[in-house]
XYZ file of C-alpha atoms in Angstrom:
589
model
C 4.844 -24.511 1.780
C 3.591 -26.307 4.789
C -0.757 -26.177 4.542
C -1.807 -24.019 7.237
C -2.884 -25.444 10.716
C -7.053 -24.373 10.597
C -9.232 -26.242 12.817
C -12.025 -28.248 11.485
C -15.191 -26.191 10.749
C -18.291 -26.315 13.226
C -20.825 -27.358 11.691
C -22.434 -24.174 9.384
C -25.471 -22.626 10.288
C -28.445 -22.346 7.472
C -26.830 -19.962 4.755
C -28.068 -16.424 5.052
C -29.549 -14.642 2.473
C -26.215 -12.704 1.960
C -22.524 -14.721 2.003
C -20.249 -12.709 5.036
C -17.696 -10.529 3.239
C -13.658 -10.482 4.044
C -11.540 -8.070 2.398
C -7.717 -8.680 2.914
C -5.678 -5.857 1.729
C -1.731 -5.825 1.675
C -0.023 -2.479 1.735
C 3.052 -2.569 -0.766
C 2.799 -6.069 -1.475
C 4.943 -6.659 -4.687
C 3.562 -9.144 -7.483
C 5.105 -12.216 -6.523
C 4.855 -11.421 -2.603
C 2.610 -14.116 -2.101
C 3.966 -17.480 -1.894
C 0.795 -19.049 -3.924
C 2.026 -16.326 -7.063
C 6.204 -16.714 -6.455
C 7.288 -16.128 -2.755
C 9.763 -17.881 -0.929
C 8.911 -16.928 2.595
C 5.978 -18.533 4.089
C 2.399 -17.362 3.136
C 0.381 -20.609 3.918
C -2.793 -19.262 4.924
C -3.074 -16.753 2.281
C -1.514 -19.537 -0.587
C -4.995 -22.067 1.662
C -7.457 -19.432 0.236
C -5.749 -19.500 -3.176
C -5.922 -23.287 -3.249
C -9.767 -22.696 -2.238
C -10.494 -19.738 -4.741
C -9.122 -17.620 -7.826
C -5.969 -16.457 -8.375
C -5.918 -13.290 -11.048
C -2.097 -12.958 -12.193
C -3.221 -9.660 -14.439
C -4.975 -7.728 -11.986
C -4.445 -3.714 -12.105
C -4.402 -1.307 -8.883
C -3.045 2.191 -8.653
C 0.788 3.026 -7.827
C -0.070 4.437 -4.958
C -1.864 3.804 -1.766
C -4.868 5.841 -1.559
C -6.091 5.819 -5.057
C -6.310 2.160 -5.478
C -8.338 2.507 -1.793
C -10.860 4.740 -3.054
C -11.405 2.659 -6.129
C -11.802 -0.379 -4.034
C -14.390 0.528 -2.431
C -16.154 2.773 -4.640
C -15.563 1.174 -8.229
C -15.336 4.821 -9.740
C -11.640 5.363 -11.084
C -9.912 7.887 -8.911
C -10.092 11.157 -11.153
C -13.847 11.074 -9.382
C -13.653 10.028 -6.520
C -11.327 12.644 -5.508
C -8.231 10.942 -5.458
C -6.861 12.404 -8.468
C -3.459 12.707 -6.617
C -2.610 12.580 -2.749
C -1.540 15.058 -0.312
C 1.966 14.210 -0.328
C 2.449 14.022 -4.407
C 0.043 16.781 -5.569
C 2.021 20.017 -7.282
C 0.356 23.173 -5.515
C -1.062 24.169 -9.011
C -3.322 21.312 -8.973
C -4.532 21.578 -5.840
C -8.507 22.021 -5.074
C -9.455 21.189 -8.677
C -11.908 19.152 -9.465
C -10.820 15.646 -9.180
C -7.959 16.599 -6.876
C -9.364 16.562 -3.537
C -6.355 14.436 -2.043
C -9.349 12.873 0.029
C -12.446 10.673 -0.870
C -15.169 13.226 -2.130
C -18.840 12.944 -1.274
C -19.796 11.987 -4.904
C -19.070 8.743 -4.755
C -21.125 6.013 -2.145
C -18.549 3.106 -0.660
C -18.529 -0.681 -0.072
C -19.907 -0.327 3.483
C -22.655 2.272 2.563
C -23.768 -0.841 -0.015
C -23.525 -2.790 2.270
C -24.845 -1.456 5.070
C -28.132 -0.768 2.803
C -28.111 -4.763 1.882
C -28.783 -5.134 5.457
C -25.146 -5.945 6.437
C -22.718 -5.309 9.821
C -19.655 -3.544 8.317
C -16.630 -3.216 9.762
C -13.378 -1.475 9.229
C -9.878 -1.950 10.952
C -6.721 -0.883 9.646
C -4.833 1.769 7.083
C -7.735 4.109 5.910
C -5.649 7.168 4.034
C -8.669 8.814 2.645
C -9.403 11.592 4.997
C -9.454 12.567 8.218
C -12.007 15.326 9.515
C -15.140 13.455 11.067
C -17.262 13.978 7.481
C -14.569 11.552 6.222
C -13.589 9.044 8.708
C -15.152 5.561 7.916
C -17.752 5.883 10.443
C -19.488 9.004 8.124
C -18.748 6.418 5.537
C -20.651 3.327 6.060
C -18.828 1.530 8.544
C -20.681 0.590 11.813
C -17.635 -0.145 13.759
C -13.911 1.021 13.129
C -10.788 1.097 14.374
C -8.698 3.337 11.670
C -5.057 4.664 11.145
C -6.355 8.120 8.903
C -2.452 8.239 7.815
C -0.593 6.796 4.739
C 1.513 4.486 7.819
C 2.907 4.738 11.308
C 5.302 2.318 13.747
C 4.174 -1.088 14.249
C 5.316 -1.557 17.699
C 3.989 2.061 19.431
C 1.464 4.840 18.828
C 4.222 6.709 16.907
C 4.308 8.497 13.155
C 6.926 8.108 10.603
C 9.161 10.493 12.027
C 9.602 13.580 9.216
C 6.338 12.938 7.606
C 3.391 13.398 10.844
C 3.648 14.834 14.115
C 1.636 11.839 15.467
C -0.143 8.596 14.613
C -3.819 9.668 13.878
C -5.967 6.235 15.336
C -9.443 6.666 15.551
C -12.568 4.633 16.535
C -15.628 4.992 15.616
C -14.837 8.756 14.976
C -13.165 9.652 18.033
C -9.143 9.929 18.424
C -7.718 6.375 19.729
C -5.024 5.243 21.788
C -3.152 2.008 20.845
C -2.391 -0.704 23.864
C 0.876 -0.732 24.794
C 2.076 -3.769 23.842
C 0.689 -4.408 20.652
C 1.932 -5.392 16.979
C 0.067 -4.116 13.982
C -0.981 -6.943 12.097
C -2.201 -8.953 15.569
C -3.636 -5.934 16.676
C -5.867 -5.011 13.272
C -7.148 -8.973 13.318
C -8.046 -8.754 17.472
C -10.177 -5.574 16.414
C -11.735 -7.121 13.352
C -12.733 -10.154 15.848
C -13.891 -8.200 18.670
C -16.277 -6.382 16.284
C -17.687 -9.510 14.318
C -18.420 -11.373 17.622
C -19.945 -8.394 19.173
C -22.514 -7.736 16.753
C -22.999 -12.137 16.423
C -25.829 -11.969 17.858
C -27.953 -9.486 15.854
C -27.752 -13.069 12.894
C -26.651 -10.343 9.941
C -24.380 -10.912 7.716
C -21.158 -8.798 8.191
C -18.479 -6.917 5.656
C -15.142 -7.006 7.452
C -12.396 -4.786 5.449
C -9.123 -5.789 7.237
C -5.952 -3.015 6.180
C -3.383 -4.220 7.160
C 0.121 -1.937 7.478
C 2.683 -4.573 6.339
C 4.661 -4.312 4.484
C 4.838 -0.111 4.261
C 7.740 1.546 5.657
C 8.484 1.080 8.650
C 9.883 -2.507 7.671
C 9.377 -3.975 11.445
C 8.530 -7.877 12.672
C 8.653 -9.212 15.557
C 12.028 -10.599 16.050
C 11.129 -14.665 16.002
C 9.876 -13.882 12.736
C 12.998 -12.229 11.723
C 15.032 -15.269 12.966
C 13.102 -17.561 10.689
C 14.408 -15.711 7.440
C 18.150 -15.715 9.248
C 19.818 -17.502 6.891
C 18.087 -15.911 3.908
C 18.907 -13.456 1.073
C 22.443 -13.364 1.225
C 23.127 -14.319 -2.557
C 21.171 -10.534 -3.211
C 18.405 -9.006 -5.093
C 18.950 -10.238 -8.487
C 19.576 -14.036 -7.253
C 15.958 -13.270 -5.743
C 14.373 -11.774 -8.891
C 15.215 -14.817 -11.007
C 14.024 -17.318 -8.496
C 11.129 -15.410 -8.058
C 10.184 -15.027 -12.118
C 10.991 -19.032 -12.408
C 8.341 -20.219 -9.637
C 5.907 -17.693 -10.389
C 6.180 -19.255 -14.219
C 5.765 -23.066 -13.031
C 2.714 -21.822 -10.927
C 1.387 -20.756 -14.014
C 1.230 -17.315 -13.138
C 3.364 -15.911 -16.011
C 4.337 -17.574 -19.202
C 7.368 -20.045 -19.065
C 10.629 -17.978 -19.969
C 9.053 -14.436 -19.546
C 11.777 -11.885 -19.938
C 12.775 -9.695 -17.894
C 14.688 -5.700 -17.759
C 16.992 -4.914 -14.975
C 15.737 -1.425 -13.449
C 18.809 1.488 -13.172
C 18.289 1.958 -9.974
C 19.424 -2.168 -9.071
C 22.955 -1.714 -7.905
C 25.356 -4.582 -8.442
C 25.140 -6.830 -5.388
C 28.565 -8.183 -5.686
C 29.923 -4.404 -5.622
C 28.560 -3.712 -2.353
C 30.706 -4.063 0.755
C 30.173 -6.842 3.401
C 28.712 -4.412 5.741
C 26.321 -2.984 3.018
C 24.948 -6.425 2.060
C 24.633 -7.517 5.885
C 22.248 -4.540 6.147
C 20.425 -5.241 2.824
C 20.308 -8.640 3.970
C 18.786 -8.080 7.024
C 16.184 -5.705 5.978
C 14.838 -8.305 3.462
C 14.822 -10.860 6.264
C 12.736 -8.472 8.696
C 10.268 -7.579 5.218
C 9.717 -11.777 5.205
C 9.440 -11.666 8.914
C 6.497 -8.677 8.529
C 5.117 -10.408 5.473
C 4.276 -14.427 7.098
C 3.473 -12.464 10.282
C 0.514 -10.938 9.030
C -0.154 -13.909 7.398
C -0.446 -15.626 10.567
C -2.934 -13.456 11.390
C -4.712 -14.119 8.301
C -4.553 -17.639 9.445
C -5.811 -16.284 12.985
C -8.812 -14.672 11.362
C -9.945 -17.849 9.374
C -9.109 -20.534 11.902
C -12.035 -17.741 14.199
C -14.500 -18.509 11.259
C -14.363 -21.628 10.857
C -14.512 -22.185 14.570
C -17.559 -20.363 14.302
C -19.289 -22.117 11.557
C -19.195 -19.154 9.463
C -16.300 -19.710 7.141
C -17.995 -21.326 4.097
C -20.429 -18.775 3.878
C -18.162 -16.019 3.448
C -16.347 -14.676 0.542
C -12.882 -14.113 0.872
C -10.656 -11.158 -1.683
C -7.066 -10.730 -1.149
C -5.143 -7.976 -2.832
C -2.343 -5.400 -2.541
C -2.853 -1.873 -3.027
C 0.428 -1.229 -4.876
C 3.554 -2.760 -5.799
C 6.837 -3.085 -3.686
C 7.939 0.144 -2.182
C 11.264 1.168 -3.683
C 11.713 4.642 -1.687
C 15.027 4.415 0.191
C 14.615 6.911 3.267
C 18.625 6.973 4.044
C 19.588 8.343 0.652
C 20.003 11.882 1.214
C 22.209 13.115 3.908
C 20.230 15.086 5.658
C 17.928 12.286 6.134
C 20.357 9.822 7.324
C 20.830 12.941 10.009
C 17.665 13.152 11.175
C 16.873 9.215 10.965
C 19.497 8.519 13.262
C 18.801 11.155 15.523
C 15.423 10.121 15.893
C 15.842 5.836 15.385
C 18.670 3.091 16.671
C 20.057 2.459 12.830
C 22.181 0.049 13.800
C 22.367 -3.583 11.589
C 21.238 -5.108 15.012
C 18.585 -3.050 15.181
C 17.018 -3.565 11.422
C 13.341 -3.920 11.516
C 12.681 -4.397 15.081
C 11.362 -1.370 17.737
C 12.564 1.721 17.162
C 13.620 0.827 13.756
C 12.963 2.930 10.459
C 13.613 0.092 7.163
C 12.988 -0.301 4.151
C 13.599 -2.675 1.611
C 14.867 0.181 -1.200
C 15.268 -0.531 -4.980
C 17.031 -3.300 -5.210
C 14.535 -5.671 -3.410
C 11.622 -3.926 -4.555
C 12.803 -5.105 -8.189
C 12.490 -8.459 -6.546
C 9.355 -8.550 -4.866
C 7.662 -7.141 -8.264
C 9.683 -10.244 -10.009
C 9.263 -10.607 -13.046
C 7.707 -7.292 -13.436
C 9.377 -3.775 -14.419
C 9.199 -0.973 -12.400
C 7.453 -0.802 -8.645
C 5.517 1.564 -6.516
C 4.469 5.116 -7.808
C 5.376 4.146 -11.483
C 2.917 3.121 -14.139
C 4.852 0.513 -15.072
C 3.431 -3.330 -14.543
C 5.399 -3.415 -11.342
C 4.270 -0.544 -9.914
C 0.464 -1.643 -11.227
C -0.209 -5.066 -11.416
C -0.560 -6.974 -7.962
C -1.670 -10.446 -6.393
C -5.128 -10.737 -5.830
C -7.472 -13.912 -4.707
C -11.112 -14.225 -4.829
C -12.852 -17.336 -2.726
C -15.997 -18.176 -1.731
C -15.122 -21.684 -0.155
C -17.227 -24.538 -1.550
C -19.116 -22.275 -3.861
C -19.955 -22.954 -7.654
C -19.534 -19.033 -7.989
C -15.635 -19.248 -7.955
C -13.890 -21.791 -9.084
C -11.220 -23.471 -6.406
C -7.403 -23.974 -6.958
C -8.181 -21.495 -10.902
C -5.791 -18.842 -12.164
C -7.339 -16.342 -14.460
C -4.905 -14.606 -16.878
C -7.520 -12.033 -18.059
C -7.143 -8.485 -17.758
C -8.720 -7.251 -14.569
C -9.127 -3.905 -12.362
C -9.708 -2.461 -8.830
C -12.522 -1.017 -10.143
C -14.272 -4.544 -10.401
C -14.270 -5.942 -7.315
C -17.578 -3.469 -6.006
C -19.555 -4.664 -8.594
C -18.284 -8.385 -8.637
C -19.179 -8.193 -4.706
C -22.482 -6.807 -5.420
C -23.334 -9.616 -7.881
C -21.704 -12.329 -5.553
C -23.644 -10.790 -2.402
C -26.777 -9.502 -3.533
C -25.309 -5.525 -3.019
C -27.476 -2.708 -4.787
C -25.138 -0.791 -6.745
C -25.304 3.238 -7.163
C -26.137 4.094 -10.941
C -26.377 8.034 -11.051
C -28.499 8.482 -7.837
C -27.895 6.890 -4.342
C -30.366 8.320 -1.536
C -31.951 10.787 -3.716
C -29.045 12.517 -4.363
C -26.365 12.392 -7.534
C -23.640 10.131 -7.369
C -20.611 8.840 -9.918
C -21.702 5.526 -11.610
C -19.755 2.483 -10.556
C -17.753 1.984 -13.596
C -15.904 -1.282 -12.660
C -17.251 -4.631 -14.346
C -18.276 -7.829 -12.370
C -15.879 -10.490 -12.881
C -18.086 -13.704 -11.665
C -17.808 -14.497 -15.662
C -13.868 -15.050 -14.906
C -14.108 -16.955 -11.568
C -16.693 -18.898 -13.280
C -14.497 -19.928 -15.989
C -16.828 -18.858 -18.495
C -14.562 -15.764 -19.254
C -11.215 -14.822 -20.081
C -11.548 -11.262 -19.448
C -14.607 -9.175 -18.690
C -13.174 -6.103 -19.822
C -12.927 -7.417 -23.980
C -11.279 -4.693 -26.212
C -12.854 -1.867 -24.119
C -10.173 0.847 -23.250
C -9.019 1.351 -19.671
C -7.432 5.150 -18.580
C -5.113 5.525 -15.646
C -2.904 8.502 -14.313
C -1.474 9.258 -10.932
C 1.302 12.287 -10.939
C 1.735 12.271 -14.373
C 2.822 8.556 -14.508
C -0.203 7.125 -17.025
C -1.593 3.899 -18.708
C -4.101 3.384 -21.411
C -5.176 -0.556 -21.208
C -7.091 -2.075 -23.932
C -7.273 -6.135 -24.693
C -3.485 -7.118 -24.274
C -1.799 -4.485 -24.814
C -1.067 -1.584 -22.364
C 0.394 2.018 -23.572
C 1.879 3.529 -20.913
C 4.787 6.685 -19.733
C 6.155 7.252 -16.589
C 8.398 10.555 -16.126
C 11.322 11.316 -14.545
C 12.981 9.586 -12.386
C 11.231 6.268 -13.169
C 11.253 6.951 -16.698
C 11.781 9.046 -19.279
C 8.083 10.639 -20.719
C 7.994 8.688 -23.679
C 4.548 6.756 -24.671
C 5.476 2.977 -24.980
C 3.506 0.273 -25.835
C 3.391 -3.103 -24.886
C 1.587 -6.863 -24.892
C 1.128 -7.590 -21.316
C 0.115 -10.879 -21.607
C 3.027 -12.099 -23.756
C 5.691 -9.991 -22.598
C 4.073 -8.626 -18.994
C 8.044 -7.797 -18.238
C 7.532 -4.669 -20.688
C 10.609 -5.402 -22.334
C 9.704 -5.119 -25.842
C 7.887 -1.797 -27.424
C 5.744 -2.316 -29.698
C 5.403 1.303 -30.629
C 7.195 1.242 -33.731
C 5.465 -2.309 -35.123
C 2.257 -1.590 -34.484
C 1.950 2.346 -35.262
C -2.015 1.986 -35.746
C -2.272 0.363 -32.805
C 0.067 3.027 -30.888
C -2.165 6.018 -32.586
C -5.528 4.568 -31.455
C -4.365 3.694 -28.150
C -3.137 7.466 -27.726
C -6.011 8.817 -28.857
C -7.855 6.600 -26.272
C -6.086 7.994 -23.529
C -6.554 11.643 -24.684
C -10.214 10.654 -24.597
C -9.929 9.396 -21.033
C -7.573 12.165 -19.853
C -10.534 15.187 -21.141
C -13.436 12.910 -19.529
C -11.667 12.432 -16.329
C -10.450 15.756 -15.980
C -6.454 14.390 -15.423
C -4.451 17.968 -15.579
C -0.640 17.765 -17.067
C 1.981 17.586 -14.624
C 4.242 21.399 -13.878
C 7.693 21.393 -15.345
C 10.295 19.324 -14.022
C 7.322 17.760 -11.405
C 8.712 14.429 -9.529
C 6.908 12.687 -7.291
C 9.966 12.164 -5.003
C 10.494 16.256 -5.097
C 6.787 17.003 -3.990
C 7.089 14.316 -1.024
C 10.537 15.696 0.200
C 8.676 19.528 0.434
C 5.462 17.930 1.696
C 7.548 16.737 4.381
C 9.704 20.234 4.623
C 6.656 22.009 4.524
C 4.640 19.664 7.454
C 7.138 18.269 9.653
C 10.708 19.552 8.562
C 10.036 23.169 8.828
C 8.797 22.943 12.183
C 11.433 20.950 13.536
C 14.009 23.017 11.951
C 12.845 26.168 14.068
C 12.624 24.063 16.871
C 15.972 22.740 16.567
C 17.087 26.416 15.681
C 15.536 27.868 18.911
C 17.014 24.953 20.842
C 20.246 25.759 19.147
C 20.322 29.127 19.719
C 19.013 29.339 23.105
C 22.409 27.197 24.010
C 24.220 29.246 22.334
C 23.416 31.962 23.851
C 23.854 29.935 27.078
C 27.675 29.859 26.486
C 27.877 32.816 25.606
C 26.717 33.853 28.906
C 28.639 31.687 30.376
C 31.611 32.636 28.724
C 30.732 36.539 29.548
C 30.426 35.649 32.735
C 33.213 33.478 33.748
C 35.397 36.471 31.992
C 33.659 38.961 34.234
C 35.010 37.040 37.043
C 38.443 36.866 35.650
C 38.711 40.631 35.130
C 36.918 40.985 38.610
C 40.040 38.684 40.045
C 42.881 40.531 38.355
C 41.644 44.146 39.640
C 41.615 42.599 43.353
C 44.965 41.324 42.517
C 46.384 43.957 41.871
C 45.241 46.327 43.594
């Protein structure tokens, strides 16, 4: 890819006492979505901080949005910090226990509350997901300044929900309800905030934390429509052409070993058996998810290019991550979705991820964004788990420039590597004279040193989000995902040979499988992670979180509305055989 068009830096000021902090987070961001780790569509800005910093190609999130959020910027795992599930995926019998708040709990301190005690401007723009009454907005939470979407997404184009899931598009600044500008796009409009705030509080010489959430690439799929054209003549060979391409680059980058293998998920339909108008859609929707994708990195780009201008840019550090892998949810599969979609949405293949659009990318692409992975968002599997992230500190010894790290590493580092990096004071037990959870993530300056592999050693590593869990320790990963993604069966696996999970290892190593279980059991009673209800899917509890929130509601409405015609024509019909009757007596009489 072309390098990126930055501006020379100004001249840099004497370094502070504390490096500026940048967090770049992607929403659904698929392993090799990044053209610096696989892509094919233009990342240049993002792939310029790669060349200047770290790249980790075994870095661990969540499945799911808000989890890996509250572990990112608390560096507790999210049993304790109250994201033991979300609002939309928790079974009602879980609900209100301890663990399962569905919101970030007040037992845990965040990034900006460190850093706002280091002496630090923090800022927030963006996806926030982890609460919404004022006690839990980012202002209560350590953020001077923000400008904050307190829902899991929304349009990109307007002030407008994802219709079926919220009534509205909850913005907020600085506490209070927001209104977008009219014209605005969501990625331009999250970097104009983020630059508004840093310049405003310039003058005051601190150092600042800037956490930048972006929306792309979550449903809604939308770009504007020059970067659509760019990807016209894209993606037409299908998903599985993609996949392959995808797992060879990402191997000559040195991201995965040469020859990795690969599964082919069930729910990857045969390209060649879909019909010309079925792959002209599919087509275009990847072409619009590229489009959203090198938009935002232009505005990555945007962000930078304002640093540098400013002399600031080699004194801050720089982390770039997604929060999940590739979101495979296809929104048109059930009739009565398709129903109310295009009631409420032009759904027409012109139409595909501009205004007024409702996309997404679906299985079959999500299997190629999380190339060469298995699985994708909301599973435990690597796809749905393991995700790009870059560390860089430009012209700093601390991180090593142009590196790839192949160690194991977790969301639950990057507080503590921060704090090392930046000089942060870390919560330990007590924060302000009250209680707190420990940070429980490990630095990883060791790794972007070079002076480590991994940080974590042979240490075991719990996860669980809706019954999908993991149990990571040195190499290997044990892991189940039920039904639909899977099948409830313990598997185990060596992720840094075979990171596809196409081989178990269950059977070979049965010692190895016994300890690991009995690892996870351990985490599972510590951590307080309850068993999921019979028959419990994720994709079950969303559809009745969205019955029970939006579709009931509308139903009624569209009942009353129904009914009121109804009985409209009936009176009309009464009425105009009144008049008839009315016309024959005169007649005849």
């Amino acid at each position: 890819m072309a390098a990126p068009a930055f501006p020379s830096p100004a001249p840099s000021p004497a370094r502070a006492a504390h490096p500026n902090i940048v967090v770049l987070l992607a929403d659904d961001w698929g392993f090799s979505d990044v053209g610096a780790f696989g892509a094919e569509f233009a990342t240049p800005n993002i792939d310029a901080l790669a060349r200047a910093g770290t790249r980790f190609s075994n870095f661990h999130v969540a499945g799911s949005c808000s989890p890996t959020r509250a572990m990112l910027i608390t560096g507790v795992m999210n049993h304790r910090n109250g994201l033991g599930n979300m609002a939309a995926t928790i079974p009602p019998e879980h609900a209100g226990k301890p663990g399962y708040d569905t919101v970030l709990n007040h037992r845990v301190v965040t990034m900006g509350e460190m850093a706002r005690a280091a002496g630090y401007r923090t800022y927030l723009t963006g996806k926030w997901h982890l609460g919404k009454d004022r006690a839990r907005l980012p202002g209560a939470r350590g953020y001077d300044r923000a400008f904050s979407l307190a829902d899991a997404g929304a349009d990109n184009f307007e002030q407008r929900p994802i219709e079926g899931m919220y009534d509205k598009a909850d913005w907020f600044e600085d506490g209070k309800p927001a209104t977008l500008p009219k014209q605005h796009y969501s990625s331009h409009f999250i970097v104009d905030k983020m630059i508004d705030y840093i310049d405003g509080g310039a003058a005051s010489g601190k150092p600042f934390l800037a956490s930048v959430n972006f929306l792309a690439n979550h449903i809604p799929v939308q770009a504007p429509d020059s970067d659509i054209a760019r990807y016209r003549a894209m993606y037409r060979d299908g998903w599985t052409a993609l996949r392959e391409a995808r797992a060879k680059r990402a191997a000559a980058l040195g991201i995965v070993p040469e020859g990795t293998p690969m599964v082919t998920m069930a729910t990857t339909r045969d390209w060649a058996k879909l019909d010309a108008d079925e792959r002209k859609a599919a087509a275009r929707v990847m072409q619009a998810y590229a489009g959203m994708a090198s938009a935002m990195d232009r505005e990555i780009g945007r962000l930078v290019a304002h640093l540098k201008a400013t002399g600031q840019y080699e004194n801050t550090i720089f982390v770039f991550l997604s929060d999940n892998g590739p979101e495979p949810t296809n929104p048109y599969a059930s009739l009565r979705n398709r129903i109310f979609l295009n009631l409420h949405y032009d759904t027409s293949l012109a139409n595909i991820g501009r205004r007024n659009s409702l996309s997404a990318i679906g299985p079959g692409w999500a299997s190629a964004a999380a190339s060469p992975l298995a699985g994708y968002k909301f599973s435990a599997a690597e796809g749905g788990l393991r995700v790009p992230l870059i560390v860089a500190w430009p012209g700093h010894a601390s991180v090593r420039a142009g590196a790839i790290s192949n160690g194991f590493a977790h969301v639950t580092d990057i507080v503590p590597t921060l704090a090392e990096l930046a000089g942060l004071p870390l919560p330990q037990g007590e924060w302000k004279g009250r209680r707190v959870e420990p940070v429980v993530g490990r630095s990883l300056v060791p790794m972007l040193k070079g002076a480590a592999d991994s940080v974590h050693g042979d240490t075991p590593l719990g996860y669980e989000l809706s019954g999908n869990a993991a149990l990571f320790r040195g190499n290997y990963k044990l892991v189940r995902n039920l039904p639909p993604t899977g099948d409830g069966r313990w598997r185990l696996f060596d992720i840094a040979a075979d990171p596809g999970e196409t081989h178990d290892l269950a059977a070979e190593m049965p010692d190895r499988f016994a300890t690991m279980q009995a690892d996870y059991r351990a985490f599972a009673r510590a951590n307080g992670v309850l068993d999921m209800p019979p028959g419990y899917t994720a994709d079950a509890q969303i559809n009745a979180y969205a019955w029970e929130h939006q579709g009931k509601k509308r139903a009624i409405r569209l009942a009353a509305a129904a009914g009121g015609v109804l009985a409209l024509l009936i009176g009309l019909v009464w009425a105009w055989r009144r008049r008839r009757r009315r016309a024959r007596s005169w007649s005849l009489s």
